[in-house]
Coordinates of C-alpha atoms and ligand atoms in Angstrom, one line a residue:
M1 CA -42.1 6.7 15.5
K2 CA -40.0 7.4 12.3
I3 CA -36.4 8.6 12.7
E4 CA -33.7 8.8 10.1
F5 CA -31.5 5.8 9.7
T6 CA -27.9 6.7 10.3
S7 CA -24.6 5.1 11.0
H8 CA -24.7 6.7 14.4
F9 CA -27.8 5.0 15.4
L10 CA -26.3 1.6 14.0
A11 CA -23.2 2.2 16.4
Q12 CA -25.6 2.7 19.1
K13 CA -27.8 -0.5 18.3
K14 CA -24.6 -2.6 18.4
R15 CA -23.2 -1.0 21.6
Y16 CA -26.2 -1.3 23.5
N17 CA -27.8 -4.6 21.8
F18 CA -30.9 -2.5 21.2
C19 CA -34.0 -4.5 20.2
F20 CA -36.8 -2.8 18.2
T21 CA -38.0 -5.2 15.6
C22 CA -40.4 -7.9 15.2
D23 CA -37.7 -10.6 15.4
D24 CA -37.4 -9.5 19.2
C25 CA -41.0 -8.9 19.6
L26 CA -43.4 -11.1 22.0
Y27 CA -46.3 -10.7 19.2
F28 CA -44.3 -12.1 16.3
D29 CA -45.0 -15.5 14.8
I30 CA -41.8 -16.8 13.8
R31 CA -43.3 -19.7 11.7
R32 CA -45.1 -17.2 9.6
D33 CA -42.8 -14.3 9.6
Q34 CA -45.8 -12.2 10.4
C35 CA -47.4 -10.2 13.2
L36 CA -49.7 -11.7 15.5
H37 CA -52.0 -8.4 15.4
E38 CA -51.7 -8.6 11.6
Y39 CA -49.9 -5.3 11.3
P40 CA -47.9 -4.6 8.1
N41 CA -44.5 -5.3 9.4
E42 CA -42.1 -5.2 6.4
M43 CA -40.6 -1.8 7.9
H44 CA -40.2 -3.6 11.4
L45 CA -38.2 -6.6 10.3
L46 CA -34.7 -6.9 11.5
S47 CA -33.6 -7.8 7.7
T48 CA -35.0 -4.6 6.6
Y49 CA -32.4 -3.0 8.6
N50 CA -29.5 -5.4 8.2
S51 CA -29.5 -5.6 4.3
D52 CA -27.1 -4.2 2.0
V53 CA -29.3 -1.3 1.0
S54 CA -30.2 0.7 4.2
P55 CA -33.6 2.0 4.3
P56 CA -33.8 6.0 4.5
Y57 CA -35.7 5.7 8.1
I58 CA -36.4 3.6 10.9
L59 CA -40.1 3.0 11.7
F60 CA -40.7 1.8 15.4
C61 CA -43.8 -0.1 16.4
K62 CA -45.7 1.3 19.3
Q63 CA -46.8 -2.3 19.9
F64 CA -43.2 -3.8 20.4
E65 CA -43.1 -6.0 23.5
L66 CA -39.7 -7.3 24.2
R67 CA -39.9 -11.2 24.2
Ligands
LIG1 S1 -46.5 -5.8 17.4 FE1 -45.2 -4.4 16.1 S2 -43.0 -5.2 16.6 FE2 -44.3 -6.6 17.4 S3 -44.5 -8.2 15.7 FE3 -46.1 -6.9 15.5 S4 -45.5 -5.3 14.0 FE4 -43.8 -6.3 15.0

């Protein structure tokens, strides 16, 4: 699912401690910084959304499983 990246989303994410990136996913291999399913995950990494240059949209992974 793809939605627009907005300051409203960021505020809600902080308020509810919303987890949606690989960094909090059960299938994330922290040592390799890769998805265990070998999905391309650049747009699912927390660093993508915490960078100084915000991406235009958020791409949610359907396989996300909270760790
Ligand atoms: S399943 Fe999706 S959210 Fe989980 S590590 Fe792989 S790409 Fe990231």
